[in-house]
PDB file of C-alpha atoms in Angstrom:
ATOM      1  CA  MET A1039      97.912  29.563  13.259  1.00 57.00           C
ATOM      2  CA  GLU A1040     100.173  29.737  10.280  1.00 70.00           C
ATOM      3  CA  ILE A1041      99.143  31.204   6.997  1.00 73.00           C
ATOM      4  CA  ASN A1042     100.588  29.150   4.152  1.00 82.00           C
ATOM      5  CA  ALA A1043      99.795  28.539   0.497  1.00 84.00           C
ATOM      6  CA  THR A1044      97.238  25.782   1.245  1.00 86.00           C
ATOM      7  CA  PHE A1045      95.213  28.045   3.454  1.00 85.00           C
ATOM      8  CA  LEU A1046      95.485  30.808   0.841  1.00 86.00           C
ATOM      9  CA  GLY A1047      94.469  28.349  -1.903  1.00 89.00           C
ATOM     10  CA  GLN A1048      91.542  27.168   0.099  1.00 90.00           C
ATOM     11  CA  ALA A1049      90.455  30.809   0.822  1.00 89.00           C
ATOM     12  CA  VAL A1050      90.735  31.700  -2.777  1.00 92.00           C
ATOM     13  CA  ALA A1051      88.794  28.535  -3.811  1.00 94.00           C
ATOM     14  CA  PHE A1052      86.097  29.414  -1.301  1.00 95.00           C
ATOM     15  CA  VAL A1053      85.829  32.995  -2.515  1.00 95.00           C
ATOM     16  CA  ILE A1054      85.577  31.777  -6.081  1.00 95.00           C
ATOM     17  CA  PHE A1055      83.066  29.020  -4.948  1.00 93.00           C
ATOM     18  CA  ALA A1056      81.043  31.716  -3.063  1.00 92.00           C
ATOM     19  CA  LEU A1057      81.111  34.071  -6.047  1.00 93.00           C
ATOM     20  CA  LEU A1058      79.980  31.449  -8.469  1.00 92.00           C
ATOM     21  CA  CYS A1059      77.252  30.334  -6.065  1.00 90.00           C
ATOM     22  CA  MET A1060      76.113  33.907  -5.734  1.00 89.00           C
ATOM     23  CA  LYS A1061      76.140  34.346  -9.494  1.00 90.00           C
ATOM     24  CA  TRP A1062      74.536  31.084 -10.677  1.00 91.00           C
ATOM     25  CA  VAL A1063      73.103  29.128  -7.691  1.00 89.00           C
ATOM     26  CA  TRP A1064      71.812  31.763  -5.342  1.00 89.00           C
ATOM     27  CA  PRO A1065      69.371  33.631  -7.704  1.00 92.00           C
ATOM     28  CA  PRO A1066      67.537  30.484  -8.830  1.00 91.00           C
ATOM     29  CA  LEU A1067      67.172  29.357  -5.174  1.00 90.00           C
ATOM     30  CA  MET A1068      65.886  32.784  -4.273  1.00 92.00           C
ATOM     31  CA  ARG A1069      63.433  32.781  -7.128  1.00 93.00           C
ATOM     32  CA  ALA A1070      62.207  29.362  -6.131  1.00 93.00           C
ATOM     33  CA  LEU A1071      61.844  30.508  -2.544  1.00 94.00           C
ATOM     34  CA  GLU A1072      60.011  33.666  -3.527  1.00 95.00           C
ATOM     35  CA  LYS A1073      57.780  31.695  -5.912  1.00 95.00           C
ATOM     36  CA  ARG A1074      56.976  29.211  -3.218  1.00 95.00           C
ATOM     37  CA  GLN A1075      56.312  32.027  -0.709  1.00 95.00           C
ATOM     38  CA  GLN A1076      53.959  33.645  -3.254  1.00 95.00           C
ATOM     39  CA  GLU A1077      52.175  30.352  -3.927  1.00 94.00           C
ATOM     40  CA  ILE A1078      51.617  29.881  -0.137  1.00 94.00           C
ATOM     41  CA  ALA A1079      50.335  33.413   0.234  1.00 94.00           C
ATOM     42  CA  GLU A1080      48.034  32.878  -2.703  1.00 94.00           C
ATOM     43  CA  GLY A1081      46.843  29.595  -1.198  1.00 93.00           C
ATOM     44  CA  LEU A1082      46.098  31.234   2.185  1.00 93.00           C
ATOM     45  CA  ALA A1083      44.232  34.062   0.447  1.00 94.00           C
ATOM     46  CA  ALA A1084      42.260  31.543  -1.610  1.00 93.00           C
ATOM     47  CA  ALA A1085      41.467  29.614   1.508  1.00 93.00           C
ATOM     48  CA  GLU A1086      40.361  32.757   3.322  1.00 94.00           C
ATOM     49  CA  LYS A1087      38.148  33.654   0.322  1.00 94.00           C
ATOM     50  CA  ALA A1088      36.670  30.092   0.248  1.00 93.00           C
ATOM     51  CA  LYS A1089      35.946  30.371   4.017  1.00 92.00           C
ATOM     52  CA  LYS A1090      34.141  33.645   3.370  1.00 92.00           C
ATOM     53  CA  ASN A1091      32.245  32.086   0.486  1.00 91.00           C
ATOM     54  CA  LEU A1092      31.285  29.147   2.655  1.00 90.00           C
ATOM     55  CA  GLU A1093      29.945  31.443   5.399  1.00 89.00           C
ATOM     56  CA  LEU A1094      28.016  33.448   2.776  1.00 87.00           C
ATOM     57  CA  ALA A1095      26.615  30.207   1.309  1.00 86.00           C
ATOM     58  CA  LYS A1096      25.695  28.923   4.855  1.00 85.00           C
ATOM     59  CA  SER A1097      23.880  32.152   5.553  1.00 84.00           C
ATOM     60  CA  GLY A1098      22.290  32.064   2.073  1.00 84.00           C
ATOM     61  CA  SER A1099      21.119  28.506   2.567  1.00 86.00           C
ATOM     62  CA  ALA A1100      19.803  29.366   6.056  1.00 84.00           C
ATOM     63  CA  GLU A1101      17.813  32.191   4.477  1.00 85.00           C
ATOM     64  CA  THR A1102      16.637  29.973   1.683  1.00 88.00           C
ATOM     65  CA  LEU A1103      15.697  27.261   4.212  1.00 89.00           C
ATOM     66  CA  ARG A1104      13.799  29.829   6.327  1.00 88.00           C
ATOM     67  CA  GLN A1105      11.951  31.145   3.261  1.00 90.00           C
ATOM     68  CA  ALA A1106      11.106  27.541   2.170  1.00 91.00           C
ATOM     69  CA  LYS A1107       9.801  26.776   5.728  1.00 92.00           C
ATOM     70  CA  GLN A1108       7.722  30.021   5.597  1.00 93.00           C
ATOM     71  CA  GLN A1109       6.230  29.157   2.182  1.00 94.00           C
ATOM     72  CA  ALA A1110       5.490  25.623   3.305  1.00 94.00           C
ATOM     73  CA  GLN A1111       3.737  27.002   6.384  1.00 94.00           C
ATOM     74  CA  GLN A1112       1.689  29.337   4.125  1.00 94.00           C
ATOM     75  CA  ILE A1113       0.754  26.429   1.934  1.00 94.00           C
ATOM     76  CA  ILE A1114      -0.309  24.382   5.025  1.00 94.00           C
ATOM     77  CA  ASP A1115      -2.328  27.289   6.330  1.00 93.00           C
ATOM     78  CA  ALA A1116      -4.067  27.784   2.996  1.00 93.00           C
ATOM     79  CA  ALA A1117      -4.860  24.046   2.772  1.00 93.00           C
ATOM     80  CA  ASN A1118      -6.263  24.050   6.315  1.00 93.00           C
ATOM     81  CA  LYS A1119      -8.366  27.137   5.556  1.00 93.00           C
ATOM     82  CA  GLN A1120      -9.654  25.487   2.299  1.00 94.00           C
ATOM     83  CA  ARG A1121     -10.369  22.178   4.250  1.00 92.00           C
ATOM     84  CA  SER A1122     -12.392  24.233   6.745  1.00 93.00           C
ATOM     85  CA  GLN A1123     -14.343  25.879   4.060  1.00 93.00           C
ATOM     86  CA  ILE A1124     -15.072  22.589   2.371  1.00 94.00           C
ATOM     87  CA  LEU A1125     -16.191  21.016   5.546  1.00 93.00           C
ATOM     88  CA  ASP A1126     -18.386  24.073   6.443  1.00 93.00           C
ATOM     89  CA  LYS A1127     -19.958  23.959   2.890  1.00 93.00           C
ATOM     90  CA  ALA A1128     -20.629  20.230   3.287  1.00 92.00           C
ATOM     91  CA  ALA A1129     -22.189  20.686   6.678  1.00 92.00           C
ATOM     92  CA  GLN A1130     -24.430  23.435   5.246  1.00 93.00           C
ATOM     93  CA  GLU A1131     -25.440  21.311   2.366  1.00 92.00           C
ATOM     94  CA  ALA A1132     -26.006  18.327   4.665  1.00 92.00           C
ATOM     95  CA  GLN A1133     -28.208  20.558   6.927  1.00 93.00           C
ATOM     96  CA  ALA A1134     -30.150  21.783   3.929  1.00 92.00           C
ATOM     97  CA  GLU A1135     -30.701  18.247   2.651  1.00 92.00           C
ATOM     98  CA  LYS A1136     -31.766  17.239   6.137  1.00 92.00           C
ATOM     99  CA  SER A1137     -34.326  20.070   6.331  1.00 92.00           C
ATOM    100  CA  ARG A1138     -35.601  19.100   2.815  1.00 92.00           C
ATOM    101  CA  MET A1139     -36.009  15.541   3.699  1.00 94.00           C
ATOM    102  CA  LEU A1140     -37.799  16.411   6.977  1.00 93.00           C
ATOM    103  CA  GLU A1141     -40.114  18.669   5.181  1.00 92.00           C
ATOM    104  CA  ALA A1142     -40.843  16.022   2.550  1.00 92.00           C
ATOM    105  CA  ALA A1143     -41.487  13.409   5.296  1.00 92.00           C
ATOM    106  CA  ARG A1144     -43.715  15.752   7.141  1.00 91.00           C
ATOM    107  CA  SER A1145     -45.708  16.442   3.971  1.00 92.00           C
ATOM    108  CA  GLU A1146     -45.956  12.757   3.201  1.00 91.00           C
ATOM    109  CA  ILE A1147     -47.069  12.026   6.815  1.00 93.00           C
ATOM    110  CA  GLU A1148     -49.682  14.810   6.602  1.00 92.00           C
ATOM    111  CA  ALA A1149     -50.983  13.498   3.255  1.00 91.00           C
ATOM    112  CA  GLU A1150     -51.178   9.942   4.674  1.00 91.00           C
ATOM    113  CA  LYS A1151     -52.970  11.291   7.851  1.00 91.00           C
ATOM    114  CA  ASN A1152     -55.515  13.184   5.688  1.00 91.00           C
ATOM    115  CA  LYS A1153     -56.052  10.066   3.573  1.00 90.00           C
ATOM    116  CA  ALA A1154     -56.577   7.913   6.553  1.00 90.00           C
ATOM    117  CA  ARG A1155     -59.051  10.563   7.987  1.00 87.00           C
ATOM    118  CA  GLU A1156     -60.942  10.623   4.724  1.00 86.00           C
ATOM    119  CA  GLU A1157     -61.097   6.814   4.591  1.00 86.00           C
ATOM    120  CA  LEU A1158     -62.148   6.702   8.274  1.00 86.00           C
ATOM    121  CA  ARG A1159     -64.863   9.248   7.584  1.00 82.00           C
ATOM    122  CA  ALA A1160     -66.175   7.258   4.588  1.00 81.00           C
ATOM    123  CA  GLU A1161     -66.196   4.061   6.785  1.00 82.00           C
ATOM    124  CA  VAL A1162     -67.954   5.841   9.651  1.00 79.00           C
ATOM    125  CA  ALA A1163     -70.526   7.356   7.260  1.00 77.00           C
ATOM    126  CA  ALA A1164     -71.066   3.875   5.740  1.00 78.00           C
ATOM    127  CA  LEU A1165     -71.445   2.250   9.152  1.00 77.00           C
ATOM    128  CA  ALA A1166     -73.735   4.981  10.274  1.00 76.00           C
ATOM    129  CA  LEU A1167     -75.910   4.580   7.253  1.00 75.00           C
ATOM    130  CA  ALA A1168     -75.907   0.768   7.757  1.00 77.00           C
ATOM    131  CA  GLY A1169     -76.794   1.214  11.382  1.00 74.00           C
ATOM    132  CA  ALA A1170     -79.533   3.670  10.599  1.00 73.00           C
ATOM    133  CA  GLN A1171     -80.868   1.344   8.023  1.00 73.00           C
ATOM    134  CA  LYS A1172     -80.902  -1.546  10.431  1.00 71.00           C
ATOM    135  CA  ILE A1173     -82.552   0.575  13.005  1.00 67.00           C
ATOM    136  CA  LEU A1174     -85.249   1.671  10.578  1.00 68.00           C
ATOM    137  CA  LEU A1175     -85.735  -1.885   9.365  1.00 69.00           C
ATOM    138  CA  GLU A1176     -86.126  -3.310  12.896  1.00 62.00           C
ATOM    139  CA  LYS A1177     -89.019  -2.410  15.032  1.00 59.00           C
ATOM    140  CA  ALA A1178     -88.584   0.649  17.072  1.00 59.00           C
ATOM    141  CA  ASP A1179     -88.029  -0.529  20.537  1.00 63.00           C
ATOM    142  CA  ALA A1180     -85.654   1.204  23.038  1.00 67.00           C
ATOM    143  CA  GLN A1181     -84.268  -2.039  24.353  1.00 69.00           C
ATOM    144  CA  SER A1182     -83.484  -3.357  20.805  1.00 70.00           C
ATOM    145  CA  ASP A1183     -82.196   0.100  19.832  1.00 68.00           C
ATOM    146  CA  ARG A1184     -79.682   0.083  22.641  1.00 72.00           C
ATOM    147  CA  ALA A1185     -78.520  -3.415  21.799  1.00 75.00           C
ATOM    148  CA  LEU A1186     -78.196  -2.547  18.176  1.00 70.00           C
ATOM    149  CA  VAL A1187     -76.194   0.701  18.901  1.00 72.00           C
ATOM    150  CA  LYS A1188     -73.937  -1.429  21.269  1.00 76.00           C
ATOM    151  CA  LYS A1189     -73.494  -3.970  18.525  1.00 76.00           C
ATOM    152  CA  ILE A1190     -72.514  -1.245  15.998  1.00 72.00           C
ATOM    153  CA  ALA A1191     -70.153   0.426  18.524  1.00 72.00           C
ATOM    154  CA  ASP A1192     -68.490  -2.952  19.111  1.00 75.00           C
ATOM    155  CA  ALA A1193     -67.950  -3.369  15.404  1.00 71.00           C
ATOM    156  CA  LEU A1194     -66.337  -0.014  15.274  1.00 64.00           C
TER     157      LEU A1194
END
């Protein structure tokens, strides 16, 4: 290979070009690369932070959901307990009403029975008096007395 002026001119031009590039082109390129590298690192850090926040939110939502389910179960249990109390109270009141009604019916039946007895006694007494009156008015004969008593008994 021969070294001539063209080669030296090209070498000098390349060195000048390289020096100019290192002075004015290279620093802005490096700044742009460093800036881009920093933005990527910040983006990755933000993504990692968002991932952690998401996990925290998931665990927080799971805890909130568990608490909500627990509160719902407590409300359901309280409602069931209150329902049972209301049903028990209603059953007791119904039993008391039943007892009261039975007692009133028994009292009414007893009163009606006593009234019927009194009416029957009054009728029997009236019939006995009528029978005795007829016997006394008729002649006193054993045969006629038996017939009259039988007639009165048939009337009863």
